[in-house]
Short mmCIF file of C-alpha atoms in Angstrom, two decimals:
data_model
loop_
_atom_site.label_atom_id
_atom_site.label_comp_id
_atom_site.label_asym_id
_atom_site.label_seq_id
_atom_site.Cartn_x
_atom_site.Cartn_y
_atom_site.Cartn_z
CA MET A 1 279.34 8.27 108.32
CA ASN A 2 277.43 9.95 105.52
CA GLN A 3 273.55 10.14 105.28
CA ILE A 4 272.58 6.95 103.63
CA ASN A 5 274.22 4.80 106.47
CA GLN A 6 272.82 6.87 108.84
CA ARG A 7 269.35 6.71 107.18
CA PHE A 8 270.21 2.54 107.18
CA ILE A 9 270.70 2.22 110.58
CA LYS A 10 267.52 4.26 111.63
CA VAL A 11 265.41 2.20 109.65
CA LEU A 12 267.47 -1.15 111.33
CA ILE A 13 266.91 0.15 114.72
CA SER A 14 263.19 0.89 113.75
CA ILE A 15 262.56 -2.49 112.50
CA THR A 16 264.14 -4.00 115.46
CA PHE A 17 262.46 -2.32 117.90
CA LEU A 18 258.89 -3.05 115.88
CA SER A 19 259.63 -6.48 115.50
CA ILE A 20 260.28 -7.01 119.49
CA ALA A 21 256.88 -5.12 120.01
CA ILE A 22 255.13 -7.32 117.94
CA GLY A 23 256.96 -10.49 119.58
CA LEU A 24 255.88 -9.51 122.78
CA ILE A 25 252.23 -8.75 122.11
CA LEU A 26 251.89 -11.77 120.58
CA ILE A 27 253.50 -13.61 123.48
CA ALA A 28 250.90 -11.73 126.05
CA LEU A 29 247.91 -12.56 123.84
CA GLN A 30 248.97 -16.34 123.03
CA ASP A 31 246.28 -17.76 125.42
CA ASN A 32 243.35 -15.41 124.25
CA LEU A 33 244.17 -16.12 120.72
CA VAL A 34 243.12 -19.73 121.12
CA PHE A 35 238.99 -20.05 120.95
CA PHE A 36 239.20 -23.52 122.94
CA HIS A 37 241.52 -26.09 124.21
CA SER A 38 240.43 -29.75 123.43
CA PRO A 39 240.38 -32.03 126.28
CA SER A 40 243.95 -33.42 125.01
CA GLU A 41 245.57 -30.16 125.31
CA VAL A 42 244.04 -29.74 128.84
CA LYS A 43 245.98 -32.95 129.97
CA GLU A 44 248.85 -31.83 128.15
CA LYS A 45 249.09 -28.47 129.64
CA LYS A 46 249.08 -27.69 133.36
CA PHE A 47 246.42 -25.04 133.99
CA LEU A 48 245.85 -23.30 137.22
CA SER A 49 242.60 -24.00 139.24
CA THR A 50 242.38 -20.11 139.17
CA GLN A 51 242.94 -19.91 135.32
CA ARG A 52 239.72 -19.32 133.25
CA ILE A 53 240.00 -21.42 130.24
CA ARG A 54 237.55 -22.58 127.46
CA VAL A 55 237.14 -26.00 126.57
CA GLY A 56 235.58 -27.64 123.37
CA GLY A 57 234.84 -31.12 122.12
CA LEU A 58 231.70 -33.65 121.24
CA VAL A 59 229.57 -34.41 123.86
CA ILE A 60 229.96 -38.40 124.43
CA LYS A 61 226.67 -40.31 123.79
CA ASN A 62 224.69 -41.49 127.33
CA SER A 63 227.31 -39.01 129.59
CA VAL A 64 224.43 -36.43 130.61
CA ASN A 65 223.32 -36.69 133.69
CA PHE A 66 220.55 -34.24 135.04
CA SER A 67 219.78 -33.12 138.58
CA PRO A 68 216.66 -31.18 138.66
CA SER A 69 216.76 -30.38 142.18
CA LYS A 70 219.84 -28.05 141.86
CA ALA A 71 219.61 -27.72 137.89
CA ILE A 72 223.17 -28.94 137.76
CA VAL A 73 224.05 -30.94 134.38
CA SER A 74 227.47 -33.13 134.12
CA PHE A 75 228.38 -34.56 130.56
CA GLN A 76 231.77 -35.75 129.20
CA ILE A 77 233.30 -34.50 126.01
CA THR A 78 235.68 -35.81 123.90
CA ASP A 79 238.55 -35.01 121.02
CA LEU A 80 238.25 -38.73 120.08
CA ASN A 81 241.55 -38.98 122.27
CA GLU A 82 240.97 -37.93 125.70
CA ASN A 83 237.55 -37.30 127.59
CA LEU A 84 236.97 -34.40 130.32
CA GLN A 85 233.93 -34.22 132.65
CA ILE A 86 232.23 -30.98 132.78
CA VAL A 87 229.62 -30.13 135.51
CA TYR A 88 227.47 -27.22 134.88
CA GLN A 89 224.94 -25.56 136.49
CA GLY A 90 222.26 -23.71 134.73
CA ILE A 91 220.14 -23.87 131.75
CA LEU A 92 221.59 -25.56 128.58
CA PRO A 93 221.32 -23.96 125.25
CA ASP A 94 218.71 -25.07 122.73
CA LEU A 95 221.49 -26.66 120.42
CA PHE A 96 222.93 -28.88 122.98
CA ARG A 97 222.65 -32.40 122.22
CA GLU A 98 224.91 -35.65 122.88
CA GLU A 99 227.38 -36.44 119.82
CA GLN A 100 227.35 -32.42 119.13
CA GLY A 101 229.87 -30.01 119.49
CA ILE A 102 230.31 -27.41 122.70
CA ILE A 103 232.46 -25.11 123.96
CA ALA A 104 232.58 -24.73 128.07
CA GLU A 105 233.86 -21.76 129.67
CA GLY A 106 235.14 -22.11 133.37
CA TYR A 107 237.75 -23.34 135.32
CA LEU A 108 239.58 -27.09 135.66
CA ILE A 109 238.85 -28.43 138.98
CA SER A 110 240.70 -31.75 138.72
CA GLU A 111 242.67 -33.32 135.88
CA ASP A 112 239.80 -35.01 134.67
CA SER A 113 236.60 -32.74 135.67
CA PHE A 114 235.85 -28.98 134.55
CA GLU A 115 233.56 -26.71 136.21
CA ALA A 116 231.67 -25.01 133.66
CA ASP A 117 230.04 -21.43 134.17
CA GLN A 118 228.93 -21.08 130.36
CA VAL A 119 228.20 -23.68 127.87
CA LEU A 120 228.22 -22.78 124.09
CA ALA A 121 226.60 -25.44 121.61
CA LYS A 122 228.35 -25.27 118.55
CA HIS A 123 226.47 -25.86 114.98
CA ASP A 124 227.94 -26.10 111.40
CA GLU A 125 227.45 -23.53 108.76
CA ASN A 126 224.19 -25.44 107.65
CA TYR A 127 222.46 -24.80 110.59
CA MET A 128 218.98 -23.61 110.27
CA PRO A 129 216.58 -22.59 113.13
CA PRO A 130 213.99 -25.04 113.52
CA GLU A 131 211.12 -22.78 112.76
CA ILE A 132 212.49 -21.68 109.24
CA ALA A 133 213.35 -25.77 108.56
CA GLU A 134 209.66 -26.65 109.43
CA THR A 135 208.47 -23.86 106.70
CA LEU A 136 210.89 -24.65 104.21
CA LYS A 137 209.89 -28.42 104.48
CA GLU A 138 205.96 -27.35 104.22
CA LYS A 139 206.64 -25.53 100.66
#
């Protein structure tokens, strides 16, 4: 074999190994690349009760129930196809509202119930803190 063929084979082998390495990395990180799962995805996929996941959706109107004695909040989220019951113990974020987007992180208790240990309220790019909005209204 001449030198050009040897170089071509080395490049081909290097590209093959690099492609395999990138593929394995993407497979390993696949679950971490998804920021959150919708209620429909949660029902389609079979998550283990020991698997920590993030779910996101819109809080359904009139679904929020507070238990003041234990600081437990339960509510339902939807992706307009499926609903998922969320149970959370703690203080909700200031931006938490019915019919607003949230992301909850925790564990699936059953097919229809999720126990969150962290709740994040989503807002759009037009969000403005209330204090600033009030100041702008005055001007």
